[in-house]
CSV table of C-alpha atoms in Angstrom, one decimal:
chain,number,residue,atom,x,y,z
A,1,UNK,CA,-7.1,5.9,24.5
A,2,UNK,CA,-5.4,8.0,21.8
A,3,UNK,CA,-7.7,11.0,22.3
A,4,UNK,CA,-7.0,13.8,19.9
A,5,UNK,CA,-8.1,16.3,22.6
A,6,UNK,CA,-5.0,15.5,24.6
A,7,UNK,CA,-2.6,15.1,21.7
A,8,UNK,CA,-0.7,18.3,22.8
A,9,UNK,CA,0.2,16.5,26.0
A,10,UNK,CA,2.1,13.8,24.2
A,11,UNK,CA,5.9,14.0,23.8
A,12,UNK,CA,6.9,16.0,20.7
A,13,UNK,CA,7.9,14.0,17.7
A,14,UNK,CA,11.6,14.8,18.0
A,15,UNK,CA,12.0,13.6,21.5
A,16,UNK,CA,12.2,9.9,20.7
A,17,UNK,CA,15.3,7.9,21.7
A,18,UNK,CA,17.8,8.0,18.8
A,19,UNK,CA,15.2,9.5,16.6
A,20,UNK,CA,12.6,6.8,17.2
A,21,UNK,CA,9.1,8.1,16.4
A,22,UNK,CA,7.0,8.8,19.5
A,23,UNK,CA,3.7,9.2,17.7
A,24,UNK,CA,1.4,6.3,16.9
A,25,UNK,CA,-2.3,6.5,16.0
A,26,UNK,CA,-2.8,9.8,17.6
A,27,UNK,CA,-3.5,13.1,15.8
A,28,UNK,CA,-0.4,15.1,14.7
A,29,UNK,CA,-0.6,18.6,16.1
A,30,UNK,CA,0.0,21.5,13.7
A,31,UNK,CA,3.2,22.4,15.5
A,32,UNK,CA,4.7,19.1,14.6
A,33,UNK,CA,3.8,19.2,10.9
A,34,UNK,CA,6.9,19.1,8.6
A,35,UNK,CA,8.2,17.8,5.4
A,36,UNK,CA,7.8,18.8,1.7
A,37,UNK,CA,5.6,17.5,-1.1
A,38,UNK,CA,8.7,16.6,-3.2
A,39,UNK,CA,9.6,14.1,-0.6
A,40,UNK,CA,6.5,12.2,-1.4
A,41,UNK,CA,7.7,11.8,-5.0
A,42,UNK,CA,10.9,10.2,-3.8
A,43,UNK,CA,9.2,8.0,-1.2
A,44,UNK,CA,6.7,6.5,-3.5
A,45,UNK,CA,9.1,6.3,-6.5
A,46,UNK,CA,11.4,4.2,-4.4
A,47,UNK,CA,8.4,2.4,-2.8
A,48,UNK,CA,7.9,0.7,-6.2
A,49,UNK,CA,11.5,0.9,-7.4
A,50,UNK,CA,12.3,-2.6,-6.1
A,51,UNK,CA,12.2,-6.3,-6.8
A,52,UNK,CA,8.5,-6.9,-6.2
A,53,UNK,CA,7.6,-4.5,-9.0
A,54,UNK,CA,9.8,-6.5,-11.4
A,55,UNK,CA,7.9,-9.6,-10.4
A,56,UNK,CA,4.5,-8.0,-11.2
A,57,UNK,CA,5.8,-7.8,-14.8
A,58,UNK,CA,6.1,-11.6,-14.8
A,59,UNK,CA,2.4,-12.2,-14.3
A,60,UNK,CA,1.3,-11.7,-17.9
A,61,UNK,CA,4.1,-13.8,-19.4
A,62,UNK,CA,3.4,-16.6,-17.0
A,63,UNK,CA,-0.1,-16.8,-18.5
A,64,UNK,CA,1.3,-16.7,-22.1
A,65,UNK,CA,0.8,-12.9,-22.8
A,66,UNK,CA,3.2,-11.4,-25.2
A,67,UNK,CA,5.6,-8.5,-24.3
A,68,UNK,CA,3.6,-5.6,-25.9
A,69,UNK,CA,0.2,-6.5,-24.4
A,70,UNK,CA,1.9,-7.2,-21.0
A,71,UNK,CA,3.4,-3.7,-20.9
A,72,UNK,CA,0.2,-2.1,-22.1
A,73,UNK,CA,-1.8,-3.9,-19.4
A,74,UNK,CA,0.8,-2.9,-16.8
A,75,UNK,CA,0.7,0.8,-17.8
A,76,UNK,CA,-3.1,0.9,-17.8
A,77,UNK,CA,-3.4,-1.0,-14.5
A,78,UNK,CA,-0.8,1.2,-12.8
A,79,UNK,CA,-2.5,4.4,-14.0
A,80,UNK,CA,-5.9,3.3,-12.7
A,81,UNK,CA,-4.6,1.9,-9.4
A,82,UNK,CA,-2.4,4.9,-8.6
A,83,UNK,CA,-5.3,7.4,-9.0
A,84,UNK,CA,-7.0,5.8,-6.0
A,85,UNK,CA,-3.7,5.8,-4.1
A,86,UNK,CA,-2.9,9.4,-4.8
A,87,UNK,CA,-6.4,10.7,-3.8
A,88,UNK,CA,-6.1,8.8,-0.5
A,89,UNK,CA,-2.7,10.6,0.1
A,90,UNK,CA,-4.4,14.0,0.0
A,91,UNK,CA,-6.3,13.1,3.2
A,92,UNK,CA,-3.1,13.0,5.3
A,93,UNK,CA,-2.4,16.8,5.7
A,94,UNK,CA,-6.1,17.6,6.0
A,95,UNK,CA,-6.7,15.3,9.0
A,96,UNK,CA,-3.2,14.5,10.4
A,97,UNK,CA,-4.3,11.0,11.1
A,98,UNK,CA,-3.5,7.4,10.1
A,99,UNK,CA,-5.7,6.3,7.3
A,100,UNK,CA,-7.6,3.7,9.2
A,101,UNK,CA,-8.4,6.0,12.1
A,102,UNK,CA,-10.1,8.3,9.6
A,103,UNK,CA,-12.1,5.3,8.3
A,104,UNK,CA,-14.0,5.3,11.6
A,105,UNK,CA,-16.1,8.1,10.1
A,106,UNK,CA,-17.5,5.6,7.5
A,107,UNK,CA,-17.6,2.4,9.5
A,108,UNK,CA,-17.9,3.5,13.1
A,109,UNK,CA,-15.5,3.4,16.0
A,110,UNK,CA,-15.8,-0.4,16.3
A,111,UNK,CA,-17.2,-1.1,12.9
A,112,UNK,CA,-13.9,-0.1,11.3
A,113,UNK,CA,-12.5,-3.5,12.4
A,114,UNK,CA,-14.1,-5.0,9.3
A,115,UNK,CA,-11.9,-2.8,7.1
A,116,UNK,CA,-8.9,-3.2,9.5
A,117,UNK,CA,-9.0,-7.0,9.0
A,118,UNK,CA,-8.8,-6.5,5.2
A,119,UNK,CA,-6.0,-4.0,5.6
A,120,UNK,CA,-4.0,-6.1,8.0
A,121,UNK,CA,-4.2,-9.0,5.5
A,122,UNK,CA,-2.7,-6.7,2.9
A,123,UNK,CA,0.3,-5.7,5.1
A,124,UNK,CA,1.0,-9.3,6.1
A,125,UNK,CA,0.3,-10.6,2.6
A,126,UNK,CA,2.8,-8.2,1.1
A,127,UNK,CA,5.5,-9.1,3.5
A,128,UNK,CA,4.9,-12.8,3.0
A,129,UNK,CA,5.3,-12.4,-0.7
A,130,UNK,CA,8.3,-10.1,-0.2
A,131,UNK,CA,10.0,-12.7,2.0
A,132,UNK,CA,9.4,-15.4,-0.6
A,133,UNK,CA,10.8,-13.2,-3.4
A,134,UNK,CA,13.9,-12.2,-1.4
A,135,UNK,CA,14.7,-15.8,-0.3
A,136,UNK,CA,14.3,-17.2,-3.8
A,137,UNK,CA,15.9,-14.3,-5.6
A,138,UNK,CA,19.0,-13.8,-3.4
A,139,UNK,CA,19.6,-17.5,-3.2
A,140,UNK,CA,19.4,-17.6,-7.0
A,141,UNK,CA,21.8,-14.6,-7.5
A,142,UNK,CA,24.3,-15.1,-4.7
A,143,UNK,CA,23.7,-18.7,-3.4
A,144,UNK,CA,22.8,-17.4,0.1
A,145,UNK,CA,20.9,-19.5,2.5
A,146,UNK,CA,17.1,-18.9,2.2
A,147,UNK,CA,16.5,-19.1,5.9
A,148,UNK,CA,19.2,-16.6,6.7
A,149,UNK,CA,17.9,-14.2,4.1
A,150,UNK,CA,14.4,-14.4,5.5
A,151,UNK,CA,15.5,-13.9,9.1
A,152,UNK,CA,17.9,-11.0,8.1
A,153,UNK,CA,15.2,-9.2,6.0
A,154,UNK,CA,12.6,-9.5,8.7
A,155,UNK,CA,15.0,-8.1,11.4
A,156,UNK,CA,16.0,-5.1,9.2
A,157,UNK,CA,12.3,-4.4,8.4
A,158,UNK,CA,11.4,-4.5,12.1
A,159,UNK,CA,14.2,-2.0,13.0
A,160,UNK,CA,13.0,0.4,10.2
A,161,UNK,CA,9.4,0.1,11.3
A,162,UNK,CA,10.3,0.8,15.0
A,163,UNK,CA,12.2,3.9,14.1
A,164,UNK,CA,9.2,5.0,12.1
A,165,UNK,CA,8.0,7.7,9.8
A,166,UNK,CA,11.0,10.0,9.5
A,167,UNK,CA,13.6,7.2,9.2
A,168,UNK,CA,11.6,5.4,6.6
A,169,UNK,CA,11.5,8.6,4.5
A,170,UNK,CA,15.3,9.0,4.9
A,171,UNK,CA,16.2,5.4,4.1
A,172,UNK,CA,14.0,5.4,1.0
A,173,UNK,CA,15.7,8.5,-0.3
A,174,UNK,CA,19.2,7.1,0.2
A,175,UNK,CA,18.3,3.8,-1.5
A,176,UNK,CA,16.8,5.7,-4.4
A,177,UNK,CA,19.9,7.8,-4.9
A,178,UNK,CA,22.0,4.7,-5.0
A,179,UNK,CA,19.8,2.4,-7.1
A,180,UNK,CA,18.5,4.8,-9.7
A,181,UNK,CA,21.7,5.2,-11.7
A,182,UNK,CA,22.3,1.5,-11.8
A,183,UNK,CA,18.8,0.5,-13.0
A,184,UNK,CA,18.9,3.4,-15.5
A,185,UNK,CA,22.2,2.1,-16.9
A,186,UNK,CA,20.8,-1.5,-17.1
A,187,UNK,CA,17.7,-0.2,-18.9
A,188,UNK,CA,19.9,1.6,-21.4
A,189,UNK,CA,21.6,-1.8,-22.0
A,190,UNK,CA,18.2,-3.4,-22.6
A,191,UNK,CA,17.0,-0.6,-25.0
A,192,UNK,CA,20.3,-0.7,-27.0
A,193,UNK,CA,20.4,-4.5,-27.2
A,194,UNK,CA,23.5,-4.9,-25.1
A,195,UNK,CA,21.9,-6.6,-22.2
A,196,UNK,CA,21.4,-10.0,-23.9
A,197,UNK,CA,18.0,-11.4,-24.7
A,198,UNK,CA,16.5,-13.0,-27.8
A,199,UNK,CA,13.2,-13.9,-29.4
A,200,UNK,CA,11.5,-16.4,-27.2
A,201,UNK,CA,10.9,-20.0,-28.4
A,202,UNK,CA,7.9,-20.2,-26.1
A,203,UNK,CA,4.5,-19.5,-27.7
A,204,UNK,CA,2.9,-16.3,-26.5
A,205,UNK,CA,-0.5,-15.1,-27.7
A,206,UNK,CA,-3.0,-12.4,-26.6
A,207,UNK,CA,-6.0,-13.6,-24.5
A,208,UNK,CA,-8.4,-11.4,-22.6
A,209,UNK,CA,-8.1,-13.4,-19.4
A,210,UNK,CA,-4.3,-13.0,-19.4
A,211,UNK,CA,-4.5,-9.3,-20.2
A,212,UNK,CA,-7.1,-8.8,-17.5
A,213,UNK,CA,-4.9,-10.7,-15.0
A,214,UNK,CA,-1.9,-8.4,-15.7
A,215,UNK,CA,-4.1,-5.3,-15.7
A,216,UNK,CA,-5.6,-6.3,-12.3
A,217,UNK,CA,-2.3,-7.2,-10.8
A,218,UNK,CA,-0.8,-3.9,-11.8
A,219,UNK,CA,-3.9,-2.0,-10.5
A,220,UNK,CA,-3.9,-3.9,-7.3
A,221,UNK,CA,-0.2,-3.2,-6.7
A,222,UNK,CA,-0.9,0.5,-6.1
A,223,UNK,CA,-4.4,0.3,-4.8
A,224,UNK,CA,-3.0,-1.8,-2.0
A,225,UNK,CA,-1.0,1.2,-0.9
A,226,UNK,CA,-4.3,3.1,-0.3
A,227,UNK,CA,-4.8,2.0,3.3
A,228,UNK,CA,-1.5,3.6,4.4
A,229,UNK,CA,-0.4,6.2,1.9
A,230,UNK,CA,-1.8,9.0,4.0
A,231,UNK,CA,0.1,7.6,7.0
A,232,UNK,CA,3.2,9.0,5.3
A,233,UNK,CA,1.6,12.3,4.4
A,234,UNK,CA,0.0,13.0,7.8
A,235,UNK,CA,3.0,15.0,9.0
A,236,UNK,CA,2.8,17.5,6.1
A,237,UNK,CA,1.6,21.0,7.0
A,238,UNK,CA,-2.2,21.5,7.0
A,239,UNK,CA,-1.7,24.1,4.2
A,240,UNK,CA,-0.2,21.6,1.7
A,241,UNK,CA,-1.8,21.8,-1.7
A,242,UNK,CA,-4.0,18.8,-2.3
A,243,UNK,CA,-3.4,19.0,-6.1
A,244,UNK,CA,0.4,19.2,-5.7
A,245,UNK,CA,0.3,16.2,-3.3
A,246,UNK,CA,-1.9,14.1,-5.5
A,247,UNK,CA,0.3,14.8,-8.5
A,248,UNK,CA,3.5,14.0,-6.5
A,249,UNK,CA,2.2,10.7,-5.3
A,250,UNK,CA,0.8,9.8,-8.6
A,251,UNK,CA,3.9,10.4,-10.7
A,252,UNK,CA,6.2,9.0,-8.0
A,253,UNK,CA,4.4,5.8,-7.6
A,254,UNK,CA,3.4,5.2,-11.2
A,255,UNK,CA,6.7,6.2,-12.8
A,256,UNK,CA,8.8,3.6,-11.2
A,257,UNK,CA,6.1,0.9,-11.3
A,258,UNK,CA,5.6,1.3,-15.1
A,259,UNK,CA,9.3,1.2,-15.7
A,260,UNK,CA,10.0,-1.9,-13.7
A,261,UNK,CA,6.9,-3.8,-14.8
A,262,UNK,CA,8.0,-3.3,-18.4
A,263,UNK,CA,11.5,-4.4,-17.4
A,264,UNK,CA,10.2,-7.4,-15.7
A,265,UNK,CA,8.1,-8.4,-18.7
A,266,UNK,CA,11.3,-8.1,-20.9
A,267,UNK,CA,13.3,-10.2,-18.5
A,268,UNK,CA,10.6,-12.9,-18.5
A,269,UNK,CA,10.1,-13.1,-22.3
A,270,UNK,CA,13.3,-12.0,-24.0
A,271,UNK,CA,15.7,-13.2,-21.4
A,272,UNK,CA,13.7,-16.2,-20.3
A,273,UNK,CA,14.2,-15.5,-16.6
A,274,UNK,CA,12.2,-17.3,-14.1
A,275,UNK,CA,13.1,-14.9,-11.3
A,276,UNK,CA,13.3,-11.1,-11.5
A,277,UNK,CA,16.4,-10.7,-9.3
A,278,UNK,CA,18.3,-13.4,-11.2
A,279,UNK,CA,17.2,-11.7,-14.5
A,280,UNK,CA,18.4,-8.3,-13.3
A,281,UNK,CA,21.8,-9.8,-12.6
A,282,UNK,CA,22.0,-11.6,-15.9
A,283,UNK,CA,21.0,-8.6,-18.0
A,284,UNK,CA,23.2,-6.1,-16.0
A,285,UNK,CA,26.3,-8.2,-16.0
A,286,UNK,CA,25.9,-8.9,-19.7
A,287,UNK,CA,26.0,-5.2,-20.3
A,288,UNK,CA,28.7,-4.1,-17.7
A,289,UNK,CA,30.4,-6.7,-15.5
A,290,UNK,CA,29.3,-6.3,-11.9
A,291,UNK,CA,26.3,-4.0,-12.8
A,292,UNK,CA,23.7,-6.7,-12.5
A,293,UNK,CA,24.9,-7.9,-9.1
A,294,UNK,CA,24.9,-4.4,-7.7
A,295,UNK,CA,21.5,-3.6,-9.2
A,296,UNK,CA,20.1,-6.9,-7.8
A,297,UNK,CA,21.5,-6.2,-4.3
A,298,UNK,CA,20.1,-2.7,-4.1
A,299,UNK,CA,16.8,-3.8,-5.5
A,300,UNK,CA,16.6,-6.4,-2.8
A,301,UNK,CA,17.5,-3.8,-0.1
A,302,UNK,CA,14.8,-1.5,-1.4
A,303,UNK,CA,12.3,-4.4,-1.0
A,304,UNK,CA,13.5,-4.9,2.6
A,305,UNK,CA,12.8,-1.2,3.2
A,306,UNK,CA,9.3,-1.7,1.8
A,307,UNK,CA,8.8,-4.5,4.2
A,308,UNK,CA,9.6,-2.0,7.0
A,309,UNK,CA,6.9,0.3,5.6
A,310,UNK,CA,4.4,-2.5,5.6
A,311,UNK,CA,5.3,-3.4,9.2
A,312,UNK,CA,4.9,0.2,10.3
A,313,UNK,CA,1.5,0.5,8.6
A,314,UNK,CA,0.5,-2.9,10.0
A,315,UNK,CA,1.3,-1.9,13.5
A,316,UNK,CA,-0.9,1.2,13.2
A,317,UNK,CA,-3.7,-1.0,11.9
A,318,UNK,CA,-3.5,-3.4,14.8
A,319,UNK,CA,-3.3,-0.6,17.4
A,320,UNK,CA,-6.4,1.1,15.8
A,321,UNK,CA,-8.2,-2.2,16.2
A,322,UNK,CA,-7.2,-2.7,19.8
A,323,UNK,CA,-8.1,1.0,20.6
A,324,UNK,CA,-11.5,0.4,19.2
A,325,UNK,CA,-12.4,-2.0,22.0
A,326,UNK,CA,-10.3,-1.1,25.0
A,327,UNK,CA,-8.6,2.0,26.3
A,328,UNK,CA,-4.8,1.8,26.3
A,329,UNK,CA,-1.7,3.8,25.6
A,330,UNK,CA,-0.8,3.3,21.9
A,331,UNK,CA,2.7,4.7,22.2
A,332,UNK,CA,6.2,3.7,21.1
A,333,UNK,CA,6.3,0.5,23.3
A,334,UNK,CA,2.9,-0.8,22.0
A,335,UNK,CA,4.0,-0.1,18.4
A,336,UNK,CA,7.3,-1.9,18.9
A,337,UNK,CA,5.6,-5.0,20.4
A,338,UNK,CA,3.1,-5.1,17.6
A,339,UNK,CA,5.7,-4.8,14.9
A,340,UNK,CA,7.6,-7.8,16.4
A,341,UNK,CA,4.4,-9.9,16.6
A,342,UNK,CA,3.6,-9.1,12.9
A,343,UNK,CA,7.1,-10.1,11.9
A,344,UNK,CA,6.7,-13.5,13.6
A,345,UNK,CA,3.4,-14.0,11.7
A,346,UNK,CA,4.7,-13.1,8.2
A,347,UNK,CA,7.9,-15.1,8.7
A,348,UNK,CA,6.2,-18.3,9.7
A,349,UNK,CA,3.6,-17.9,7.0
A,350,UNK,CA,6.1,-17.3,4.3
A,351,UNK,CA,8.3,-20.2,5.5
A,352,UNK,CA,5.4,-22.6,5.2
A,353,UNK,CA,4.5,-21.8,1.6
A,354,UNK,CA,5.4,-24.2,-1.2
A,355,UNK,CA,4.3,-22.1,-4.2
A,356,UNK,CA,6.8,-20.2,-6.4
A,357,UNK,CA,7.5,-16.5,-6.2
A,358,UNK,CA,5.4,-15.4,-9.2
A,359,UNK,CA,2.4,-17.5,-8.1
A,360,UNK,CA,2.7,-16.1,-4.6
A,361,UNK,CA,2.8,-12.5,-5.9
A,362,UNK,CA,-0.2,-13.0,-8.2
A,363,UNK,CA,-2.3,-14.7,-5.5
A,364,UNK,CA,-1.5,-12.1,-2.9
A,365,UNK,CA,-2.3,-9.2,-5.1
A,366,UNK,CA,-5.6,-10.8,-6.3
A,367,UNK,CA,-6.9,-11.4,-2.8
A,368,UNK,CA,-5.8,-8.0,-1.6
A,369,UNK,CA,-7.6,-6.3,-4.4
A,370,UNK,CA,-10.9,-8.1,-3.6
A,371,UNK,CA,-10.7,-7.1,0.0
A,372,UNK,CA,-9.6,-3.5,-0.4
A,373,UNK,CA,-11.7,-2.3,-3.3
A,374,UNK,CA,-15.0,-2.0,-1.2
A,375,UNK,CA,-13.1,-0.1,1.4
A,376,UNK,CA,-11.3,2.4,-0.9
A,377,UNK,CA,-14.6,3.1,-2.7
A,378,UNK,CA,-16.4,3.8,0.6
A,379,UNK,CA,-13.6,6.0,1.9
A,380,UNK,CA,-13.0,8.1,-1.1
A,381,UNK,CA,-16.7,8.7,-1.8
A,382,UNK,CA,-17.2,9.8,1.8
A,383,UNK,CA,-14.2,12.1,1.8
A,384,UNK,CA,-14.7,13.8,-1.6
A,385,UNK,CA,-18.4,13.6,-2.2
A,386,UNK,CA,-20.3,13.1,1.1
A,387,UNK,CA,-18.3,14.9,3.9
A,388,UNK,CA,-15.9,16.7,1.5
A,389,UNK,CA,-12.9,16.6,3.9
A,390,UNK,CA,-14.8,18.0,7.0
A,391,UNK,CA,-14.5,15.7,10.0
A,392,UNK,CA,-14.8,16.1,13.8
A,393,UNK,CA,-11.4,14.5,14.5
A,394,UNK,CA,-12.0,14.3,18.3
A,395,UNK,CA,-15.1,12.2,17.7
A,396,UNK,CA,-13.1,9.7,15.8
A,397,UNK,CA,-11.5,8.7,19.2
A,398,UNK,CA,-14.7,7.9,21.1
A,399,UNK,CA,-17.5,5.4,20.4
A,400,UNK,CA,-20.0,7.9,21.7
A,401,UNK,CA,-19.1,10.6,19.1
A,402,UNK,CA,-21.2,11.5,16.1
A,403,UNK,CA,-19.8,8.6,14.1
A,404,UNK,CA,-21.0,6.0,16.6
A,405,UNK,CA,-19.6,2.6,17.5
A,406,UNK,CA,-21.0,0.9,14.3
A,407,UNK,CA,-21.9,2.8,11.1
A,408,UNK,CA,-24.5,0.7,9.2
A,409,UNK,CA,-24.0,2.8,6.0
A,410,UNK,CA,-20.3,2.0,5.5
A,411,UNK,CA,-20.6,-1.6,6.6
A,412,UNK,CA,-23.6,-2.2,4.3
A,413,UNK,CA,-21.8,-0.6,1.4
A,414,UNK,CA,-18.7,-2.7,2.0
A,415,UNK,CA,-20.7,-5.9,2.3
A,416,UNK,CA,-22.7,-5.2,-0.8
A,417,UNK,CA,-19.5,-4.4,-2.8
A,418,UNK,CA,-17.7,-7.5,-1.7
A,419,UNK,CA,-20.7,-9.7,-2.4
A,420,UNK,CA,-21.1,-8.2,-5.8
A,421,UNK,CA,-17.5,-9.3,-6.7
A,422,UNK,CA,-18.0,-13.0,-5.8
A,423,UNK,CA,-19.7,-14.2,-9.1
A,424,UNK,CA,-16.9,-12.4,-11.1
A,425,UNK,CA,-13.9,-13.6,-9.1
A,426,UNK,CA,-11.1,-15.6,-10.6
A,427,UNK,CA,-9.0,-16.8,-7.6
A,428,UNK,CA,-5.7,-18.3,-8.6
A,429,UNK,CA,-4.2,-21.4,-6.9
A,430,UNK,CA,-4.3,-20.8,-3.2
A,431,UNK,CA,-3.0,-23.8,-1.2
A,432,UNK,CA,-4.2,-26.2,-3.9
A,433,UNK,CA,-7.7,-24.5,-4.1
A,434,UNK,CA,-8.9,-22.2,-6.8
A,435,UNK,CA,-12.3,-20.5,-7.7
A,436,UNK,CA,-13.9,-19.1,-10.8
A,437,UNK,CA,-17.3,-17.4,-10.3
A,438,UNK,CA,-20.2,-18.2,-12.6
A,439,UNK,CA,-20.1,-14.7,-14.3
A,440,UNK,CA,-16.4,-15.0,-14.8
A,441,UNK,CA,-16.8,-18.4,-16.5
A,442,UNK,CA,-19.3,-16.7,-18.9
A,443,UNK,CA,-16.6,-14.1,-19.6
A,444,UNK,CA,-14.1,-16.8,-20.5
A,445,UNK,CA,-12.2,-16.5,-17.2
A,446,UNK,CA,-11.7,-12.7,-17.5
A,447,UNK,CA,-11.6,-11.2,-14.0
A,448,UNK,CA,-13.5,-7.9,-13.6
A,449,UNK,CA,-14.6,-8.5,-10.1
A,450,UNK,CA,-12.9,-5.5,-8.5
A,451,UNK,CA,-14.4,-3.1,-11.1
A,452,UNK,CA,-17.9,-4.4,-10.3
A,453,UNK,CA,-17.2,-4.2,-6.6
A,454,UNK,CA,-15.9,-0.6,-7.0
A,455,UNK,CA,-19.1,0.6,-8.8
A,456,UNK,CA,-21.5,-1.2,-6.5
A,457,UNK,CA,-19.9,0.0,-3.3
A,458,UNK,CA,-19.8,3.6,-4.5
A,459,UNK,CA,-23.4,3.7,-5.6
A,460,UNK,CA,-24.7,2.0,-2.4
A,461,UNK,CA,-22.7,4.3,-0.1
A,462,UNK,CA,-23.8,7.4,-1.9
A,463,UNK,CA,-27.5,6.3,-1.8
A,464,UNK,CA,-27.3,5.5,1.9
A,465,UNK,CA,-25.5,8.7,2.8
A,466,UNK,CA,-28.4,10.8,1.6
A,467,UNK,CA,-30.1,10.3,5.0
A,468,UNK,CA,-27.4,11.3,7.5
A,469,UNK,CA,-27.8,14.5,9.6
A,470,UNK,CA,-25.5,17.0,8.0
A,471,UNK,CA,-26.5,19.9,10.4
A,472,UNK,CA,-25.7,18.0,13.6
A,473,UNK,CA,-22.4,16.8,12.2
A,474,UNK,CA,-21.4,20.3,11.1
A,475,UNK,CA,-21.8,21.6,14.6
A,476,UNK,CA,-19.5,18.8,15.9
A,477,UNK,CA,-16.9,19.7,13.2
A,478,UNK,CA,-16.9,23.3,14.2
A,479,UNK,CA,-16.5,22.5,17.9
A,480,UNK,CA,-13.6,20.1,17.1
A,481,UNK,CA,-11.8,22.6,15.0
A,482,UNK,CA,-11.8,25.0,17.9
A,483,UNK,CA,-10.3,22.4,20.2
A,484,UNK,CA,-7.6,21.4,17.6
A,485,UNK,CA,-6.6,25.0,16.9
A,486,UNK,CA,-5.8,25.4,20.6
A,487,UNK,CA,-3.8,22.2,20.8
C-alpha cells in the first residue's frame, strides 16, 4: 500500500532509470519538491495549444452558429471552466498528492472509486477523441495511413507517460517554443486577410441551443483537466503561493484555449474547413508556403504529448482504485503496465468508431462534463469551505482512518448532483442514440445540465458537512503533520 508514513523510504525521484519517474500515487516528501510556478504557465498553455482545441472551435459552426457568437461562447466557456481547473491546481503543493487520492477525504477510501470511474472515462475519452482527430487530420494533410498514425501516436504517448512528470513538463516546454512562433505568424495572416478565407455561403444564425453547446464544450474542455491538474503541481514546494499558482494555471490554460478556439471557428466558417488540421495547413500555406504544413505537424505532436499526459493521469487513477481494495506496490512497474493497458483500450475504442472527428469531440466533452461536475463541486467545496486545506494525509492511505472506507456525505452529494442533471441533459449522437431531457425540451434544447448539477452538488455537500466531527479530525491532522515533518 502506498502509505504516506513510509514515503521517505521510497527511492528518491531522481533515481529512476534514464530519468523515469519513480513516484506514483504516494505522497511527495518535502525534500523532493521542486519546480517553479512559471512552469505551470508553459505546461498548461501548451496543454491547450494543439489540434484538439482548434476542433472545439468547430462545435458552434457545426450547429449553425455564426463566427462572433461562437468566439464569445468559447471565451465565456473557457473562462468559467478554467476557474475550476485553476483552483484544483492549488491543492497540489499543499497536499503533495495526486488529485484522486485527495478525493478520498470526500468519498472515502473505497467510496472514491465512484469518482475514479468518472475520471477514468475522461482520460480514456480524451485519448479516443485525440486518436480520431490525429488519424483524420494527418491523413487529410499528408495522406498518411490512419492506422499507422494511430499506432505511432499511442506508442509515443505511452513512452511519455512512462517517463512521467518531469519529462512531460520538458517536452511540453520544447513543443511550445517550437510551435508558438508558427501559430502566431499564421494568426497574423488571418488577421491581415492574407491567409485566405471568404464570407461563407452557408446560412449561420444565432440560436440559444447552439450558443449553449459551444459554451458547454469550451467549459468542459478545461473542467476536464480538473481531476489531474494538481498531479502536475504536487511536486512544487509547500510554500508555493496559492494565488500565484491559480493565476499561472488560469492564464496559461485559458490564453491558448481562447486563441485556438477562435482560430478554429474562423477556419470552419471563413475557410470552410471540415478538419482543423487541414484548415491550419490551408491557411498557413496560403500566407507563407510551408508554414501551414509545419504548424499542422507541430500541433499534431502537441496533441500526442497531451495524450501522454492523459495516459499518465489515467494510470494514477487506476492505481488509486486498485489500492483502495488491495494492498500492493504502486511503483514504476505497476504504472508502466497500467499505461500500456490503457493504451490498448483507447486504441481499440477509437478504431471502432464511425463518427466524424467534430462529432466525437463534442460527444466526449458533453459526457465528461456530466460525469465530472458533481465531483469537482464536491472536491472544491470540501477543500475551500469545509476543511479549508487541512487534511490528515496519512489517513488517506488507510480505510480505517478518519475518512473511513465509504463517506456517505460525498457519495450522496455526487449522486444528487448527477441525478439533478438528467432532466436538463442534451446528449448528442452516441452510437446512434441520443437523449434530450424533459426540462431541456422546455428550454428549446438548451443544455444547462452541468450548471444545475454544480449548484445542487455544492448545496447538498455543504448541508451534509455541517454534522461532521471537526475536533476529532483536527487532532488527526496535527498528528499527521508531525509525522510528515519528520519524513
